[in-house]
mmCIF file of N, CA and C in Angstrom:
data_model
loop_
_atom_site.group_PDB
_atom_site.id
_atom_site.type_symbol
_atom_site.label_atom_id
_atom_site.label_comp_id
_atom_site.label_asym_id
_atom_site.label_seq_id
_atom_site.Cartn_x
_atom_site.Cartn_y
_atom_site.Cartn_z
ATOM 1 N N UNK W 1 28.354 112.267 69.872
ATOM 2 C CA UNK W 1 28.838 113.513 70.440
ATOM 3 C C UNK W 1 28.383 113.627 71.892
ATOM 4 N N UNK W 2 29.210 113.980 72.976
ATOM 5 C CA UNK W 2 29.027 113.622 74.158
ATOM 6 C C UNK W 2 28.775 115.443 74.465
ATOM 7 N N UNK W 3 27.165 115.397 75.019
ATOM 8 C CA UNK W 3 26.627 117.073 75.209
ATOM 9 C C UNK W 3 27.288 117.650 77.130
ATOM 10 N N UNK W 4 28.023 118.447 76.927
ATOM 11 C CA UNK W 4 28.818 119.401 78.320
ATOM 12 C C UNK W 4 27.996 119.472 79.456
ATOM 13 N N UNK W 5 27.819 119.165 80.776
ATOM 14 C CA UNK W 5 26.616 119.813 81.501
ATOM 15 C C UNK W 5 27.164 120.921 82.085
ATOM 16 N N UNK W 6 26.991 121.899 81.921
ATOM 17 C CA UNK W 6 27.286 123.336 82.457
ATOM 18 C C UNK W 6 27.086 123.495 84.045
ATOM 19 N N UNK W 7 27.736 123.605 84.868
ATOM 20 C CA UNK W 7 27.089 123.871 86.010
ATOM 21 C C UNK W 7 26.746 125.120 86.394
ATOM 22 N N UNK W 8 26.694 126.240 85.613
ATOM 23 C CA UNK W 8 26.707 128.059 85.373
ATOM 24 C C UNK W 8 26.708 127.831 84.127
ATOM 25 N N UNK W 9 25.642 129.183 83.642
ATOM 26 C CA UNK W 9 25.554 129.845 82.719
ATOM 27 C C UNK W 9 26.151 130.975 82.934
ATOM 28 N N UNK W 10 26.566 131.243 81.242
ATOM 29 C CA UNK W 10 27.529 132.861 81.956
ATOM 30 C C UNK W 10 26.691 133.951 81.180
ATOM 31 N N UNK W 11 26.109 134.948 82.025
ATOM 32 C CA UNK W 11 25.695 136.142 81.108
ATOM 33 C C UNK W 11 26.613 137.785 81.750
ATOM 34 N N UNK W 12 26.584 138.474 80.721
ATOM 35 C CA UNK W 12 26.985 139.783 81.112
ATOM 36 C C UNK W 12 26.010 140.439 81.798
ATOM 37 N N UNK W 13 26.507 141.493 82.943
ATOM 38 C CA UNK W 13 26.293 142.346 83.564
ATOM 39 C C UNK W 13 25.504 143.625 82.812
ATOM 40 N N UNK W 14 24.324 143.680 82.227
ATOM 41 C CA UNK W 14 23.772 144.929 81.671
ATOM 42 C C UNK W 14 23.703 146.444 82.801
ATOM 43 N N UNK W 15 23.968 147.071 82.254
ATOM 44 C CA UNK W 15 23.914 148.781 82.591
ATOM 45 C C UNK W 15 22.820 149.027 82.355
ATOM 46 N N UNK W 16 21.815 150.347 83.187
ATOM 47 C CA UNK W 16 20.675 150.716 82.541
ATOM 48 C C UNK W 16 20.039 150.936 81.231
ATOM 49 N N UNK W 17 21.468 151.889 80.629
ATOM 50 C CA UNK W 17 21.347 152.156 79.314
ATOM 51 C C UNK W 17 21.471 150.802 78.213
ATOM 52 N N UNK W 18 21.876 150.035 79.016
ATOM 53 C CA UNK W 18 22.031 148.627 77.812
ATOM 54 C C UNK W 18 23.402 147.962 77.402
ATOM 55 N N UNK W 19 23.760 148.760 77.789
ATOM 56 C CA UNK W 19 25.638 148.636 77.827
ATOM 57 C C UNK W 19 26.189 147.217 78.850
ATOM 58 N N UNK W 20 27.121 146.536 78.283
ATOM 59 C CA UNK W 20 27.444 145.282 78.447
ATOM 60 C C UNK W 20 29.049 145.692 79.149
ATOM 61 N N UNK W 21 29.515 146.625 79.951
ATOM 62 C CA UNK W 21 30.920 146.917 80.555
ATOM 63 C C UNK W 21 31.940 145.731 79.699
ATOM 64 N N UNK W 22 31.675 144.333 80.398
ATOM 65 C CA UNK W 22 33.015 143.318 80.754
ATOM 66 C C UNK W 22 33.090 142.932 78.884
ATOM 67 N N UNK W 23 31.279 142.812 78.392
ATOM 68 C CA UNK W 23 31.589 142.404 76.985
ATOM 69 C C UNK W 23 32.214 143.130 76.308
ATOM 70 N N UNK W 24 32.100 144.542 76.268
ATOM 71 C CA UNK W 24 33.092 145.855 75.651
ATOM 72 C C UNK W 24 34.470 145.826 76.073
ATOM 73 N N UNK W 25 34.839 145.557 77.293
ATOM 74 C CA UNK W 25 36.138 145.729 77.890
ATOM 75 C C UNK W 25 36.933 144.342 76.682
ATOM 76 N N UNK W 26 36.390 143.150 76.953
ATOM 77 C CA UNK W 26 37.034 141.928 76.278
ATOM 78 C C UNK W 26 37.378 142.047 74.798
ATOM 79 N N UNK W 27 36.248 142.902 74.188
ATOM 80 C CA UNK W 27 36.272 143.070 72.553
ATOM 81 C C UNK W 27 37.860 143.587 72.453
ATOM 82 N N UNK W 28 38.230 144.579 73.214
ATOM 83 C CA UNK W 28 39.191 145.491 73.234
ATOM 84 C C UNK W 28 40.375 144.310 73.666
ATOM 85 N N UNK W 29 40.452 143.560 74.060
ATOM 86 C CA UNK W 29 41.505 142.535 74.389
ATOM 87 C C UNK W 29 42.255 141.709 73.191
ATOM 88 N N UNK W 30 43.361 141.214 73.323
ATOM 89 C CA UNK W 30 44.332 140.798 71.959
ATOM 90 C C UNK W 30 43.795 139.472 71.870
ATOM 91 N N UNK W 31 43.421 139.022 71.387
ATOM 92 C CA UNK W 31 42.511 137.510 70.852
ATOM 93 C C UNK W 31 43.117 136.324 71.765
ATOM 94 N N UNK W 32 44.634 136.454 71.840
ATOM 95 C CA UNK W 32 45.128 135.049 73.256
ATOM 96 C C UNK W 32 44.669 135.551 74.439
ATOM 97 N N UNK W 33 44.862 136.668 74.278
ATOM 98 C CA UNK W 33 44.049 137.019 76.195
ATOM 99 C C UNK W 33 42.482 136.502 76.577
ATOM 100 N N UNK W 34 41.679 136.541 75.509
ATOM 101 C CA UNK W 34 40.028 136.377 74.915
ATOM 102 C C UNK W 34 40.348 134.601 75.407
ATOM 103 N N UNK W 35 40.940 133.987 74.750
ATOM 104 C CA UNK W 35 41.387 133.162 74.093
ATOM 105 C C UNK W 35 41.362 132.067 75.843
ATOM 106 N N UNK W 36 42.152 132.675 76.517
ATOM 107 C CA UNK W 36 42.409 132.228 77.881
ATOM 108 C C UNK W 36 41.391 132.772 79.094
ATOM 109 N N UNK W 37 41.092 133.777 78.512
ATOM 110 C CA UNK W 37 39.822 134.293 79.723
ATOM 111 C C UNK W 37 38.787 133.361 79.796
ATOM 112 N N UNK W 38 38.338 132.833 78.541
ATOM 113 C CA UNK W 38 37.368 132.169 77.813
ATOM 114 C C UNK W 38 37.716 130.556 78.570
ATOM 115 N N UNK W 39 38.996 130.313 78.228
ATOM 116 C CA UNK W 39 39.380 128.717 78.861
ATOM 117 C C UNK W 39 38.711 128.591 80.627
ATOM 118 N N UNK W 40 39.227 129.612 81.214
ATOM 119 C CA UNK W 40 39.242 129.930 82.632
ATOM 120 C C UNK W 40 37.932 130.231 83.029
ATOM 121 N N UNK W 41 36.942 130.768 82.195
ATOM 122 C CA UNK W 41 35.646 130.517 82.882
ATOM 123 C C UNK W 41 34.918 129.200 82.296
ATOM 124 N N UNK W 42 34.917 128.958 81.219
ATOM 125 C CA UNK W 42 34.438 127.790 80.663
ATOM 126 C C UNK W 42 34.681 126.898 82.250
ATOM 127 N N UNK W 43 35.792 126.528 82.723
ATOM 128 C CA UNK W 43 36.457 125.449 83.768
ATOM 129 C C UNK W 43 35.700 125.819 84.775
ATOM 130 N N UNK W 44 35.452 127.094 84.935
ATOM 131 C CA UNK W 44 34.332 127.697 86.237
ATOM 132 C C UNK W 44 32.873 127.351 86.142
ATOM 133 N N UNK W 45 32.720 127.051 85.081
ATOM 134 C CA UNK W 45 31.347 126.993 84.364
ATOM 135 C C UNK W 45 31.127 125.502 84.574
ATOM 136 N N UNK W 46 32.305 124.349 84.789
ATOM 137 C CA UNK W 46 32.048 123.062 84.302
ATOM 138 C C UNK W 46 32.057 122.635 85.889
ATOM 139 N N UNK W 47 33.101 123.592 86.913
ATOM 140 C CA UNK W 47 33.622 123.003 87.878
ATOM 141 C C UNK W 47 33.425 124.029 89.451
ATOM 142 N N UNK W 48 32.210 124.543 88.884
ATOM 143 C CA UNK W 48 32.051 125.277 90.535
ATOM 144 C C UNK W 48 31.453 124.837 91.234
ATOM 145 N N UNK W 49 31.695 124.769 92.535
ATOM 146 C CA UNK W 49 32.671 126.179 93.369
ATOM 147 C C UNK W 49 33.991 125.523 93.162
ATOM 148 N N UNK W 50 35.127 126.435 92.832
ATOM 149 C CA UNK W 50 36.518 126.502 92.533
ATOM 150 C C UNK W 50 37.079 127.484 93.507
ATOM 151 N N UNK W 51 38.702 127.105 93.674
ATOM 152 C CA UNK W 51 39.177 128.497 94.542
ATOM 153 C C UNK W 51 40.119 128.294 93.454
ATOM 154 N N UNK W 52 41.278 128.838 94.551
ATOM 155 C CA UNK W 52 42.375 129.448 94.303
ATOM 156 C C UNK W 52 43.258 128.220 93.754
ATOM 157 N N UNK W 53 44.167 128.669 92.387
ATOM 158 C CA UNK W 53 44.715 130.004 92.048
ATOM 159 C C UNK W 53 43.820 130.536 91.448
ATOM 160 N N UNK W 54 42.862 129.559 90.746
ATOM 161 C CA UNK W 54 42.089 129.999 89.494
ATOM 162 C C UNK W 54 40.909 131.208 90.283
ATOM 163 N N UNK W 55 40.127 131.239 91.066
ATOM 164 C CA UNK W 55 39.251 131.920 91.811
ATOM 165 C C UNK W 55 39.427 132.699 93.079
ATOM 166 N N UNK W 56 39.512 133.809 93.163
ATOM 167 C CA UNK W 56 39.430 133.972 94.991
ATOM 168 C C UNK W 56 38.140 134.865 94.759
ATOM 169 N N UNK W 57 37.742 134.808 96.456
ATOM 170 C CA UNK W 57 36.615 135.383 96.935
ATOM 171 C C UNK W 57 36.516 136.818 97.653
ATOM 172 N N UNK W 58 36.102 137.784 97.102
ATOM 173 C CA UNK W 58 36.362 139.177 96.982
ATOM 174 C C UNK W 58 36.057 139.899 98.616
ATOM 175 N N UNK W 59 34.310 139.756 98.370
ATOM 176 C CA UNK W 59 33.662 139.906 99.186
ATOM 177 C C UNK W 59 32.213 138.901 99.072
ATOM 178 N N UNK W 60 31.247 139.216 99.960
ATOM 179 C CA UNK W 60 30.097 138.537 100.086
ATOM 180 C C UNK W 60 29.761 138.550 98.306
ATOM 181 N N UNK W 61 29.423 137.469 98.023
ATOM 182 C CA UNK W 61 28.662 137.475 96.830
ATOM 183 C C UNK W 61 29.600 137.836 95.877
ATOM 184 N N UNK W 62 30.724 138.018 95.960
ATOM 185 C CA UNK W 62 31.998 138.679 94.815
ATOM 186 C C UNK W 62 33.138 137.802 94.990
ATOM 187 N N UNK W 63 33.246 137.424 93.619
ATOM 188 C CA UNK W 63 34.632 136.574 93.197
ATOM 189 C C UNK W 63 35.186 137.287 92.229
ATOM 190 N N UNK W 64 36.512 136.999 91.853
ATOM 191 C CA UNK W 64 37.483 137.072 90.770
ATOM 192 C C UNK W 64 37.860 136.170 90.258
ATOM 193 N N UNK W 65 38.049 135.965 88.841
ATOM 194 C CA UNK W 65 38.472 135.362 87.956
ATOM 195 C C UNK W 65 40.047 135.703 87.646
ATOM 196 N N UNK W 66 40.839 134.611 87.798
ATOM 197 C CA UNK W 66 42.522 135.456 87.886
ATOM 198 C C UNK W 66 43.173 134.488 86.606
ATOM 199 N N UNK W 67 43.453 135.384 85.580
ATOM 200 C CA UNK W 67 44.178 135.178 84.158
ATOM 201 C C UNK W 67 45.495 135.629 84.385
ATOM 202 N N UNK W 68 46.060 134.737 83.972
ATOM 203 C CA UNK W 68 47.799 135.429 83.502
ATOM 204 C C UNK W 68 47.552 135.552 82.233
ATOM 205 N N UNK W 69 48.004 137.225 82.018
ATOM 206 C CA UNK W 69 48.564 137.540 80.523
ATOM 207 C C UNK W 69 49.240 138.120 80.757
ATOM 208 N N UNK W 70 49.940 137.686 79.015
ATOM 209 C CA UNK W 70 51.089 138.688 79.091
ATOM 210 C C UNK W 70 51.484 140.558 79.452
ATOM 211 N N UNK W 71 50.385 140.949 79.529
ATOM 212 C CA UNK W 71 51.089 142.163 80.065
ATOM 213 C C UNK W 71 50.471 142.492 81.033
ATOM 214 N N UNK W 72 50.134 141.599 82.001
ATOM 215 C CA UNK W 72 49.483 141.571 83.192
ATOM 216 C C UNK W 72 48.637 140.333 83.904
ATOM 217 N N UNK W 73 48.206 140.943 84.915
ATOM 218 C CA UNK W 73 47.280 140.024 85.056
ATOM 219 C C UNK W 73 45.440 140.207 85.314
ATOM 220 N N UNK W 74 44.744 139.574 84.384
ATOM 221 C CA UNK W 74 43.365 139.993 84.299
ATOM 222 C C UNK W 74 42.986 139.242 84.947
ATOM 223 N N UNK W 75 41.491 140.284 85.648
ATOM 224 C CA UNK W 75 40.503 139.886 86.150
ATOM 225 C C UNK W 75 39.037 140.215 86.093
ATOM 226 N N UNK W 76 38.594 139.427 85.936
ATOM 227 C CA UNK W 76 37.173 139.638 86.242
ATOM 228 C C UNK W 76 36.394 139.555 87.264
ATOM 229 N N UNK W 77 35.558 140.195 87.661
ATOM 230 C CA UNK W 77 34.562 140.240 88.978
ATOM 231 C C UNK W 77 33.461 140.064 88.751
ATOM 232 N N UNK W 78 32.976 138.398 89.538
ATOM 233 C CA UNK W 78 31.298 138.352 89.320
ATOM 234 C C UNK W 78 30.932 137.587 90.435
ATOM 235 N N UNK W 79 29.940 137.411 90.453
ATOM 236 C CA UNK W 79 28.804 137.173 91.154
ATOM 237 C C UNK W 79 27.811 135.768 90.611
ATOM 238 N N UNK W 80 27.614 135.373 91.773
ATOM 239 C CA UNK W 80 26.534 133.782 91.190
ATOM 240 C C UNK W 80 24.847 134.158 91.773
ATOM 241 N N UNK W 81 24.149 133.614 90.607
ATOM 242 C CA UNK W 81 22.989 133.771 91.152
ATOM 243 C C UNK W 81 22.293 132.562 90.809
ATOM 244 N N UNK W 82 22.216 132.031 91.475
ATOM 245 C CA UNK W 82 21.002 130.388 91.206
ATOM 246 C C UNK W 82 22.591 129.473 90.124
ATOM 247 N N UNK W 83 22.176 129.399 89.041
ATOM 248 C CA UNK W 83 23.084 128.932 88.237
ATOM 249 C C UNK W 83 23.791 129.553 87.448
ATOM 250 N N UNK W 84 23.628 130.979 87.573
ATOM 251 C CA UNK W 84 24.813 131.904 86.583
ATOM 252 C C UNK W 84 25.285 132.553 87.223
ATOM 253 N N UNK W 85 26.432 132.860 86.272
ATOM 254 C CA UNK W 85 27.805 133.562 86.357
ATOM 255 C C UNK W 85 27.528 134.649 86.018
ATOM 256 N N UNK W 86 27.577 135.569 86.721
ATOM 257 C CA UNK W 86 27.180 136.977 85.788
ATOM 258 C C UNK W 86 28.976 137.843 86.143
ATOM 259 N N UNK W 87 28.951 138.062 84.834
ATOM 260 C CA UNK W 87 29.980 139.286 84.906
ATOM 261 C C UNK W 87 30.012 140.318 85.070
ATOM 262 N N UNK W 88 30.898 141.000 86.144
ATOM 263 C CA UNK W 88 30.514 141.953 86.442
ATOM 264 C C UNK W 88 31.890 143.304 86.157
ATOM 265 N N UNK W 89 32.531 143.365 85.938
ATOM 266 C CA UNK W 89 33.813 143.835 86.124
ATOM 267 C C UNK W 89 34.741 143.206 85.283
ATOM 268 N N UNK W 90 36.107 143.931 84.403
ATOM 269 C CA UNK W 90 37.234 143.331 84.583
ATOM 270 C C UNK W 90 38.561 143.951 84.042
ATOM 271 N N UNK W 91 39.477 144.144 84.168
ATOM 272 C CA UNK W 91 40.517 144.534 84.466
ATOM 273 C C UNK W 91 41.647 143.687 84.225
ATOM 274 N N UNK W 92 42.880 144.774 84.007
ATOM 275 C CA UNK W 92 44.311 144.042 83.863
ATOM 276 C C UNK W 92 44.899 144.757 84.388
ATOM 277 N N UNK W 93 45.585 144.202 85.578
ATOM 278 C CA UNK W 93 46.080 144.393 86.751
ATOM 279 C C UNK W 93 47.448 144.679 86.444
ATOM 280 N N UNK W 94 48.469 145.908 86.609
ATOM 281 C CA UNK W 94 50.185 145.544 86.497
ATOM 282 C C UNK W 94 50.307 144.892 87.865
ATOM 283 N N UNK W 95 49.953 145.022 88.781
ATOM 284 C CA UNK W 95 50.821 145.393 90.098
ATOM 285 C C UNK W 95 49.949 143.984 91.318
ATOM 286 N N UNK W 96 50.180 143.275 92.642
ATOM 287 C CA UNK W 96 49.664 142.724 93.149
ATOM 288 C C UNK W 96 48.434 143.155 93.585
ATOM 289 N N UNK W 97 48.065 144.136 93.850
ATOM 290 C CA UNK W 97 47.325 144.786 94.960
ATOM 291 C C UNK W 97 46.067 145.364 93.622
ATOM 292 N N UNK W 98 44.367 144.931 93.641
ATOM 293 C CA UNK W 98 43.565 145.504 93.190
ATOM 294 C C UNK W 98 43.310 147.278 93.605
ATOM 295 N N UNK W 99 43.499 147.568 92.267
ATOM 296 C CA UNK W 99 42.778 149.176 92.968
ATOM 297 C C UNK W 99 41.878 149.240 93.540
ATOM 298 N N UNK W 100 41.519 150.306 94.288
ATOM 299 C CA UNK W 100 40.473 150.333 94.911
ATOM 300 C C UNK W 100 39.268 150.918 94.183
ATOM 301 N N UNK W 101 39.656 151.518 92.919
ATOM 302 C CA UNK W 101 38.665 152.187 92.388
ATOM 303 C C UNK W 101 37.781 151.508 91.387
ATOM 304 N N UNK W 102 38.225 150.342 91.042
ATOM 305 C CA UNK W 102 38.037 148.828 90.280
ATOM 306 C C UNK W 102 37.402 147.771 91.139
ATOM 307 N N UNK W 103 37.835 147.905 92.368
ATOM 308 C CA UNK W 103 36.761 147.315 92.972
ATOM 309 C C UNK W 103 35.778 147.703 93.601
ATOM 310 N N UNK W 104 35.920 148.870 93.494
ATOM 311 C CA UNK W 104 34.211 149.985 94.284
ATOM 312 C C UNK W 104 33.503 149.604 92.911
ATOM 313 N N UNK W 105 33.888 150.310 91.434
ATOM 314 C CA UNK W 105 33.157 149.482 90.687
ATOM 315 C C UNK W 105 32.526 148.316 90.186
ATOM 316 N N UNK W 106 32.942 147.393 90.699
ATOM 317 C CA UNK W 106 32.594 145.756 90.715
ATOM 318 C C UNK W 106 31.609 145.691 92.274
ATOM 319 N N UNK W 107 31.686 146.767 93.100
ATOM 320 C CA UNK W 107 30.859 146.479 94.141
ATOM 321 C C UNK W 107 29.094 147.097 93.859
ATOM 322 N N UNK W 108 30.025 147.907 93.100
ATOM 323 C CA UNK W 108 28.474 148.943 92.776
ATOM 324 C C UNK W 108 27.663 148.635 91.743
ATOM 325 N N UNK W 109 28.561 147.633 90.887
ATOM 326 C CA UNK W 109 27.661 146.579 89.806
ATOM 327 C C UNK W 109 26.651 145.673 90.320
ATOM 328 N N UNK W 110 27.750 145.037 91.432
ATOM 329 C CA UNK W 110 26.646 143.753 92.156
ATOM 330 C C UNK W 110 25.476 144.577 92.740
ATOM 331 N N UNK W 111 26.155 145.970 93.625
ATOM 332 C CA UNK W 111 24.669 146.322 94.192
ATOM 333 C C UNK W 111 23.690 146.823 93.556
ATOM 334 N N UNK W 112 23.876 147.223 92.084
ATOM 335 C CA UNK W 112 22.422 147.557 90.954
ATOM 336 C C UNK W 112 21.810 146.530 90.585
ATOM 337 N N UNK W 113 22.610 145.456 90.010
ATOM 338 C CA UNK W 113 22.727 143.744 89.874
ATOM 339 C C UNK W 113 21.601 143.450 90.738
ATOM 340 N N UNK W 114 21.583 143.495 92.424
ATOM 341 C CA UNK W 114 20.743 142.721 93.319
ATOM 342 C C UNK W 114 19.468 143.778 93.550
ATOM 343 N N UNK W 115 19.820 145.069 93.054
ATOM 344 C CA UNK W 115 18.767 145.765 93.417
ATOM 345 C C UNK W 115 17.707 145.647 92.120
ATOM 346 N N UNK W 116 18.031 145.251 91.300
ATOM 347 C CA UNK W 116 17.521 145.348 89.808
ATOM 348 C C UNK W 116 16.807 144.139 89.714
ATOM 349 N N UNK W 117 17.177 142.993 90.542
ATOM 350 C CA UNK W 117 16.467 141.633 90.702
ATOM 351 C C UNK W 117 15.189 141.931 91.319
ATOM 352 N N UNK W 118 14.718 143.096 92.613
ATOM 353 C CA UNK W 118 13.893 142.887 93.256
ATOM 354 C C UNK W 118 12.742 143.343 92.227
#
């Protein structure tokens, strides 16, 4: 059996209270969407740094993860730290253009995220 070398670990984004956002958001997802989110970071996990189509770069320290599903298109927003992937955000997009109110939240994750490290 030939063992994977990961180049990222992926962990969720914890909330003060303990709350896991992106892991709750996914539970709620139809099992092929899970199914493909899952393919698409695994490949991030084996093969970063990645861009585009599969990745673009948000802001400093912020990427997206870009899924086609069927009734949209999902994304996730995270952040690398040493060797992980942390999730931070994610969403299913109808339209080209990220809201803005989806990504103030994915900004304000990373900044508890880096403030929570010190």
């Amino acid at each position: 059996m030939v063992e994977i070398e990961f180049i990222l670990k992926v962990i969720f984004y914890r909330t003060e209270s303990g709350n896991e956002p992106v892991r709750m958001w996914l539970k709620g997802l139809p099992r092929e969407h899970k199914r493909q989110i899952g393919e698409d970071i695994k490949t991030i996990q084996l093969g970063w740094p990645l861009g585009m189509p599969l990745i673009r770069k948000i802001d400093k320290d912020l990427w997206e993860v870009r899924t086609a599903a069927e009734n949209g298109i999902a994304r996730i927003f995270f952040t690398v730290d040493d060797d992980y992937m942390i999730l931070l955000h994610g969403i299913i997009k109808k339209s080209q253009k990220t809201p803005l109110n989806e990504l103030k939240t994915a900004l304000a994750r990373l900044g508890n995220y880096k403030r929570g490290k010190k």
